PDB file of C-alpha atoms in Angstrom:
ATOM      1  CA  UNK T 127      11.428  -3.807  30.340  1.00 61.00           C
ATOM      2  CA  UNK T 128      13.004  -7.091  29.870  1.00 73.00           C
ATOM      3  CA  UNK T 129      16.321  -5.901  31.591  1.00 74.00           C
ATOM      4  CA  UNK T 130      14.651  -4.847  34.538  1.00 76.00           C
ATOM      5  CA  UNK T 131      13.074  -7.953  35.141  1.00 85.00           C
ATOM      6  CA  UNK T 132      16.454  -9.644  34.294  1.00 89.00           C
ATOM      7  CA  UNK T 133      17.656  -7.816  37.436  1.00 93.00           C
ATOM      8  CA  UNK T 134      14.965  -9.600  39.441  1.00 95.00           C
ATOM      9  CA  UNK T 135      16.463 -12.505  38.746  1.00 96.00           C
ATOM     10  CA  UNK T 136      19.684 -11.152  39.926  1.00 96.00           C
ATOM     11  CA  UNK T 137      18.359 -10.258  43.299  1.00 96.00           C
ATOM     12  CA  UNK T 138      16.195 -13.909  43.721  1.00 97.00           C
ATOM     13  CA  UNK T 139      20.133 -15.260  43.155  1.00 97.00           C
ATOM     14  CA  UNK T 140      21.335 -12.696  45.937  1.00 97.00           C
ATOM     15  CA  UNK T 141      18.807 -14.383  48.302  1.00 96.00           C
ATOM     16  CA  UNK T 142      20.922 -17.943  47.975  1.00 96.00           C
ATOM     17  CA  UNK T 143      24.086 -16.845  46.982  1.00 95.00           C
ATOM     18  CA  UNK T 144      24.548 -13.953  49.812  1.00 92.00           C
ATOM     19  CA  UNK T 145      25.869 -15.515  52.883  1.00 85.00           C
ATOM     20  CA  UNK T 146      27.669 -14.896  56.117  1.00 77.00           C
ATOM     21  CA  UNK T 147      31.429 -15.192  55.263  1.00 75.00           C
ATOM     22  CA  UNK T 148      34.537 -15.061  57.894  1.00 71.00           C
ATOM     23  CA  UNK T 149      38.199 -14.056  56.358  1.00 70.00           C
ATOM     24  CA  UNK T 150      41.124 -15.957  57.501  1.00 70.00           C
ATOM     25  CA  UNK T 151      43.990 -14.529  57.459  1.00 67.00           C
ATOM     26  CA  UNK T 152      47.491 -16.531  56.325  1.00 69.00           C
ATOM     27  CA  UNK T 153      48.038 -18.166  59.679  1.00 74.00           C
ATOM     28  CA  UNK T 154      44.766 -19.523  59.364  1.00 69.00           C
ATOM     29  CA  UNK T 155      43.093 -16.990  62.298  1.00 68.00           C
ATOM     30  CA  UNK T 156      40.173 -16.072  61.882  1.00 66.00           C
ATOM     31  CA  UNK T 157      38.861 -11.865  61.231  1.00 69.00           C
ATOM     32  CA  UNK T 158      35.713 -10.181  60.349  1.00 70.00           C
ATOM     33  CA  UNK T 159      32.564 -11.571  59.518  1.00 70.00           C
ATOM     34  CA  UNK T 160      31.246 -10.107  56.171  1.00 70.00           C
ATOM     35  CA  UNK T 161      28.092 -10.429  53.625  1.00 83.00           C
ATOM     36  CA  UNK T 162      29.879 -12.176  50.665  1.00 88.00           C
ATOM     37  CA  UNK T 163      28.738 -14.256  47.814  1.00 93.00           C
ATOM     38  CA  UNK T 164      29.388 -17.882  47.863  1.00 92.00           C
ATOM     39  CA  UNK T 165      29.492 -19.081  44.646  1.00 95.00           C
ATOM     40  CA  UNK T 166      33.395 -19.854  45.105  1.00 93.00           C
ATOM     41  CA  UNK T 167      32.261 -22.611  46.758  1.00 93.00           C
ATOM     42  CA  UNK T 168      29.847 -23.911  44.148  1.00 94.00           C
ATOM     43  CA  UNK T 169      32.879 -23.562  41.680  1.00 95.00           C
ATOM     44  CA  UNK T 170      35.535 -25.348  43.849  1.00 93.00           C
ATOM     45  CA  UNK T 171      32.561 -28.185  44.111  1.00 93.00           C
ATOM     46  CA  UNK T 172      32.632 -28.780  40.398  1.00 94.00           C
ATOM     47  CA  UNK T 173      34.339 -29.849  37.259  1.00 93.00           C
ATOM     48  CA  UNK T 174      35.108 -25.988  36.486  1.00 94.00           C
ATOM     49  CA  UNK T 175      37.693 -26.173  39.592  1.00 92.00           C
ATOM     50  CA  UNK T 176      39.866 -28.120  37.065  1.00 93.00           C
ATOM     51  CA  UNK T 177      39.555 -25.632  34.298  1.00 94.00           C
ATOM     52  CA  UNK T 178      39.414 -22.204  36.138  1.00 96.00           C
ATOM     53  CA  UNK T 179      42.005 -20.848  38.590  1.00 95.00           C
ATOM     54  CA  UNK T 180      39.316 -18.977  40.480  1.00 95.00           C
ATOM     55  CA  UNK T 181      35.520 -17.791  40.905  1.00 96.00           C
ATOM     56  CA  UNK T 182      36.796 -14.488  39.423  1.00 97.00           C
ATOM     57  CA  UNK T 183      39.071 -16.186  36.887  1.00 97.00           C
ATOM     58  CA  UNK T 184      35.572 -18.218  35.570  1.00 97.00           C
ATOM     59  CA  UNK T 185      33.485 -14.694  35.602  1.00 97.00           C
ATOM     60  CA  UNK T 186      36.341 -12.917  33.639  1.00 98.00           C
ATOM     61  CA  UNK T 187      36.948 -15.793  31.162  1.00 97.00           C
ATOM     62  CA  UNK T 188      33.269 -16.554  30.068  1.00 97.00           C
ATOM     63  CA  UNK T 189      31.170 -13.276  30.648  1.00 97.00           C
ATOM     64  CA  UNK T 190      33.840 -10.936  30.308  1.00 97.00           C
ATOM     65  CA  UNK T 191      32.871  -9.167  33.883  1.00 98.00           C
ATOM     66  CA  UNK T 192      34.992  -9.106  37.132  1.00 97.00           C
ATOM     67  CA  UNK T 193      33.523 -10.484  39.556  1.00 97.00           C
ATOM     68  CA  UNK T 194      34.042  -9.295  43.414  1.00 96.00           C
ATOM     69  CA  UNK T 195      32.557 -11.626  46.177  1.00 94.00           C
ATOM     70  CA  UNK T 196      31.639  -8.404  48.156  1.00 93.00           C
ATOM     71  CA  UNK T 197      29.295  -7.179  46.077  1.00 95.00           C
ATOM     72  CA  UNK T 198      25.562  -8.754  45.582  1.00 96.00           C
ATOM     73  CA  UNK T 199      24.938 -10.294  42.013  1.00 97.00           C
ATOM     74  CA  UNK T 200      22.127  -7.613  41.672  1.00 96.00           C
ATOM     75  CA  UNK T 201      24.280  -4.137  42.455  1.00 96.00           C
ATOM     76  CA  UNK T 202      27.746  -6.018  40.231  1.00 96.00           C
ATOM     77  CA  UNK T 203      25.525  -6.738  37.198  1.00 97.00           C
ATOM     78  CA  UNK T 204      22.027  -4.919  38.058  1.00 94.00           C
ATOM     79  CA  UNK T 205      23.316  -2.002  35.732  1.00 94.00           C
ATOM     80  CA  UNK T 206      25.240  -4.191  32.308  1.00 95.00           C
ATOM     81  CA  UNK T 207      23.859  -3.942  29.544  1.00 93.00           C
ATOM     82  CA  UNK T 208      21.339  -7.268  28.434  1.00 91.00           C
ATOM     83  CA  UNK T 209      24.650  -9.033  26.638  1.00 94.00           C
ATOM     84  CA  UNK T 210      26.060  -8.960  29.270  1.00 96.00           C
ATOM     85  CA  UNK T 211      24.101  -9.779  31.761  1.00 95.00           C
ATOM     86  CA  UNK T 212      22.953 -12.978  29.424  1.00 94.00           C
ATOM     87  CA  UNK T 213      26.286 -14.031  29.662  1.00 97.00           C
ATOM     88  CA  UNK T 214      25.903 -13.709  33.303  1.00 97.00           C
ATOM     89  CA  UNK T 215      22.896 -15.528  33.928  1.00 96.00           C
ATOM     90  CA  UNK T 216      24.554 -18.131  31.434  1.00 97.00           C
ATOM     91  CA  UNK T 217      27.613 -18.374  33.715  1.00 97.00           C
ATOM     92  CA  UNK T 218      25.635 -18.890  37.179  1.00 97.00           C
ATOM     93  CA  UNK T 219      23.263 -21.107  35.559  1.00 97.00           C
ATOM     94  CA  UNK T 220      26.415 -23.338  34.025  1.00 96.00           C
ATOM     95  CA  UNK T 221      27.914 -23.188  37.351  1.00 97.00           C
ATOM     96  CA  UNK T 222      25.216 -24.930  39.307  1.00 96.00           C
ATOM     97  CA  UNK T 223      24.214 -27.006  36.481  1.00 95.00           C
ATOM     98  CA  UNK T 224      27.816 -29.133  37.062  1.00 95.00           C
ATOM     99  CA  UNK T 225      28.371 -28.197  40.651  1.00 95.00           C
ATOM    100  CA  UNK T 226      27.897 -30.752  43.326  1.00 93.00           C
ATOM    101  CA  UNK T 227      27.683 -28.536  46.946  1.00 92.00           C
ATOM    102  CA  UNK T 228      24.062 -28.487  47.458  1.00 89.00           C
ATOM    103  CA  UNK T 229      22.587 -30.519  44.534  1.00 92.00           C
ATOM    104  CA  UNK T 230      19.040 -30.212  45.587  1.00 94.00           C
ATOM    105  CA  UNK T 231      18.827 -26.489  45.672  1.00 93.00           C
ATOM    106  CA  UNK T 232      20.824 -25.852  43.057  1.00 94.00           C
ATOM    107  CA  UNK T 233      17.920 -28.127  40.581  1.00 96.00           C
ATOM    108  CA  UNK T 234      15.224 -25.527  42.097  1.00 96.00           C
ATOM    109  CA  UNK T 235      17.438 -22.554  41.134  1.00 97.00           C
ATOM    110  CA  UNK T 236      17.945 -23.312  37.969  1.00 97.00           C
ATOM    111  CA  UNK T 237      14.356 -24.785  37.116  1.00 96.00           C
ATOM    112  CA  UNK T 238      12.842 -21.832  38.474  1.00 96.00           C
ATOM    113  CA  UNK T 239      15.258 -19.436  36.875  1.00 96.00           C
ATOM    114  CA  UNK T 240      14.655 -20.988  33.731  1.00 95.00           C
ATOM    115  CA  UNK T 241      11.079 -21.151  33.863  1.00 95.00           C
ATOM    116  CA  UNK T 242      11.326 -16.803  35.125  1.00 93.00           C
ATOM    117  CA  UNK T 243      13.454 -16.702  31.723  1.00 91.00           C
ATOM    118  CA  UNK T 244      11.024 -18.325  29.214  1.00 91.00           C
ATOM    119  CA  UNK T 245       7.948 -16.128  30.246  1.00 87.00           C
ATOM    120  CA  UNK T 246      10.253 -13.220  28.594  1.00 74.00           C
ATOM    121  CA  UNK T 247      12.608 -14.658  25.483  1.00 69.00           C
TER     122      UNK T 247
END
């Protein structure tokens, strides 16, 4: 019970953290337009860019969970066990705790995450 409403958590994330991404390719031209997560920018907006060579190195080092930009929060951790996806939520509440791109929504994230967690701990 508690894990599936864990992964609604995962898929209120996906509705902020899902955006419209372009790649750029080495000369700096610009390719496809994809459906990517952004929290790569959240991390290069914070202290963590310091301490962590990458988005995926951060995921890897603290949860323990690779982390792939292509794939919503919700299908990538919708189906861990409830360890891991603690450590998860931990991570991407960390994250926007000490990131500075988009201050305001990241405060109603996290206070509304946190008050979705308390009704079930």
């Amino acid at each position: 019970m508690v894990e599936s409403r864990i992964n609604e958590l995962l898929t209120f994330w996906d509705k902020y953290f899902v955006e419209e991404k372009i790649e750029i390719d080495n000369r700096g031209c610009y390719g496809a337009h994809y459906d990517g997560l952004s929290l790569d920018t959240y991390i290069s907006d914070s202290i963590y860019d310091i301490d962590y060579l990458s988005i995926e190195d951060y995921f890897m080092t603290e949860a323990n969970v690779p982390y792939n930009e292509r794939i919503s929060l919700s299908a990538q951790y919708g189906k861990l066990d409830l360890n891991a996806k603690i450590k998860v939520i931990q991570c991407v509440l960390n994250l926007l705790s000490v990131s500075s791109y988009n201050k305001e929504r990241n405060e109603y994230i996290v206070n509304k995450s946190k008050t979705f967690l308390q009704r079930y701990s």
